[in-house]
């Protein structure tokens, strides 16, 4: 699994002209799933993402995590994180999991966020979404379970 975790002042996701998820200070997490991903990888990724200490303390050092700042989470599925751009100019997405596997692990990731004490706002798996964010810093971290396990 891959996650792009962006520290935001605010973020939202809109589907069909309606805002379906909105947060203030916290993390916008774009989540991609590969065919060989597992529930164990999903849990590990959620723990790592939500535990990142990238919020500034009183000395302006990135030392605080989501819990410490009362942050929120917005999760958006994004199969394009598995784009293969090695050949030509049109990406291939064969490295992304099919909808059956990806949807189940996306839902599990949302459940893992809840288990970690953060009720996630979220988009809708497979929908065409407009995602807006006010990046803070900017601070953007790429996590990949192939490097975490």
Coordinates of C-alpha atoms in Angstrom, one line a residue:
X1 CA 0.0 0.0 0.0
X2 CA 1.0 3.6 -0.6
X3 CA -0.1 6.7 1.2
X4 CA 0.7 10.3 0.5
X5 CA 0.2 12.1 3.8
X6 CA -0.1 15.9 3.6
X7 CA -0.2 18.1 6.6
X8 CA -3.1 20.5 6.0
X9 CA -4.8 23.5 7.5
X10 CA -8.0 22.3 5.8
X11 CA -9.1 19.8 3.2
X12 CA -12.3 18.6 1.6
X13 CA -13.6 16.2 -0.9
X14 CA -16.5 16.8 -3.2
X15 CA -18.6 14.4 -5.3
X16 CA -21.2 15.5 -7.8
X17 CA -21.2 19.1 -6.5
X18 CA -21.7 18.0 -2.8
X19 CA -19.0 18.1 -0.2
X20 CA -18.9 14.6 1.4
X21 CA -15.9 15.1 3.7
X22 CA -14.2 18.1 5.3
X23 CA -11.5 18.6 7.9
X24 CA -9.6 21.4 9.5
X25 CA -6.0 21.0 10.8
X26 CA -4.8 17.4 10.2
X27 CA -3.8 15.0 7.5
X28 CA -5.1 14.5 4.0
X29 CA -4.2 10.9 3.1
X30 CA -4.3 9.8 -0.5
X31 CA -4.4 5.9 -0.4
X32 CA -3.3 3.4 -3.1
X33 CA -3.6 -0.3 -2.9
X34 CA -1.5 -3.0 -4.8
X35 CA -2.7 -6.5 -5.6
X36 CA -0.5 -8.2 -3.0
X37 CA -1.5 -5.9 -0.1
X38 CA -2.8 -7.5 3.1
X39 CA -4.8 -6.5 6.2
X40 CA -1.5 -6.6 8.1
X41 CA 0.1 -4.1 5.7
X42 CA -3.1 -1.9 6.0
X43 CA -2.9 -1.8 9.8
X44 CA 0.9 -1.0 9.8
X45 CA 0.3 1.8 7.3
X46 CA -2.5 3.4 9.3
X47 CA -0.4 3.2 12.5
X48 CA 2.6 4.8 10.8
X49 CA 0.6 7.5 9.0
X50 CA -1.5 8.6 12.0
X51 CA 1.6 8.5 14.3
X52 CA 3.8 10.8 12.2
X53 CA 5.2 13.6 14.3
X54 CA 5.1 16.4 11.8
X55 CA 3.3 19.2 13.7
X56 CA 5.3 21.9 15.3
X57 CA 5.8 22.2 19.1
X58 CA 6.3 25.4 21.1
X59 CA 9.9 25.6 19.8
X60 CA 8.8 25.4 16.2
X61 CA 10.2 21.8 15.8
X62 CA 8.2 19.1 14.1
X63 CA 7.7 17.0 17.2
X64 CA 4.0 16.5 17.6
X65 CA 1.6 13.9 16.2
X66 CA -2.0 14.1 15.2
X67 CA -3.3 13.3 18.7
X68 CA -1.2 16.1 20.3
X69 CA -2.7 18.8 18.1
X70 CA -6.3 17.4 18.0
X71 CA -5.9 16.9 14.3
X72 CA -8.4 15.3 11.9
X73 CA -8.1 12.9 9.0
X74 CA -9.5 12.9 5.4
X75 CA -8.8 9.7 3.4
X76 CA -9.2 9.6 -0.4
X77 CA -8.7 6.4 -2.4
X78 CA -6.2 7.0 -5.3
X79 CA -5.2 4.1 -7.5
X80 CA -3.0 6.4 -9.6
X81 CA -0.4 6.2 -6.8
X82 CA 0.6 2.9 -8.6
X83 CA 1.1 4.6 -12.0
X84 CA 3.9 3.1 -14.0
X85 CA 5.5 5.8 -16.2
X86 CA 8.6 3.9 -17.4
X87 CA 7.4 3.6 -21.0
X88 CA 5.9 6.3 -23.1
X89 CA 3.9 9.2 -21.8
X90 CA 0.6 7.4 -20.9
X91 CA 0.8 5.8 -17.4
X92 CA -0.1 2.2 -16.9
X93 CA -2.0 1.3 -13.8
X94 CA -1.5 -2.5 -13.9
X95 CA 0.3 -2.2 -10.5
X96 CA -2.9 -1.1 -8.8
X97 CA -5.2 -3.6 -7.1
X98 CA -8.5 -4.3 -8.7
X99 CA -11.7 -2.8 -7.2
X100 CA -12.6 -5.9 -5.1
X101 CA -9.3 -6.0 -3.2
X102 CA -8.7 -2.2 -3.1
X103 CA -12.2 -1.4 -1.8
X104 CA -11.9 -3.9 1.0
X105 CA -8.5 -2.6 2.1
X106 CA -9.7 1.1 1.8
X107 CA -12.6 0.3 4.1
X108 CA -10.2 -1.5 6.5
X109 CA -7.9 1.6 6.5
X110 CA -10.9 3.7 7.5
X111 CA -11.6 1.2 10.3
X112 CA -8.0 1.3 11.4
X113 CA -8.2 5.1 11.7
X114 CA -11.2 4.7 13.9
X115 CA -9.5 2.2 16.0
X116 CA -6.6 4.6 16.5
X117 CA -9.1 7.3 17.8
X118 CA -9.6 9.3 14.6
X119 CA -13.0 9.2 12.9
X120 CA -12.0 9.7 9.3
X121 CA -13.8 11.9 6.8
X122 CA -13.5 10.3 3.4
X123 CA -14.4 10.2 -0.2
X124 CA -16.1 7.4 -2.0
X125 CA -14.1 4.5 -3.4
X126 CA -14.1 4.6 -7.2
X127 CA -15.9 8.0 -7.5
X128 CA -14.8 11.0 -9.5
X129 CA -13.9 13.4 -6.8
X130 CA -12.7 17.0 -6.4
X131 CA -10.1 17.2 -3.6
X132 CA -9.2 20.6 -2.2
X133 CA -6.5 21.2 0.4
X134 CA -4.7 24.1 2.1
X135 CA -1.3 22.5 2.5
X136 CA 0.5 23.5 5.7
X137 CA 4.3 23.9 5.4
X138 CA 4.0 22.3 2.9
X139 CA 4.7 18.9 4.6
X140 CA 4.1 15.9 2.4
X141 CA 5.3 12.4 3.3
X142 CA 5.2 9.3 1.0
X143 CA 4.7 6.0 2.8
X144 CA 5.0 2.6 1.1
X145 CA 4.4 -0.6 3.0
X146 CA 7.1 -2.3 0.9
X147 CA 9.6 -0.1 2.8
X148 CA 7.8 -0.4 6.2
X149 CA 7.5 -4.2 6.5

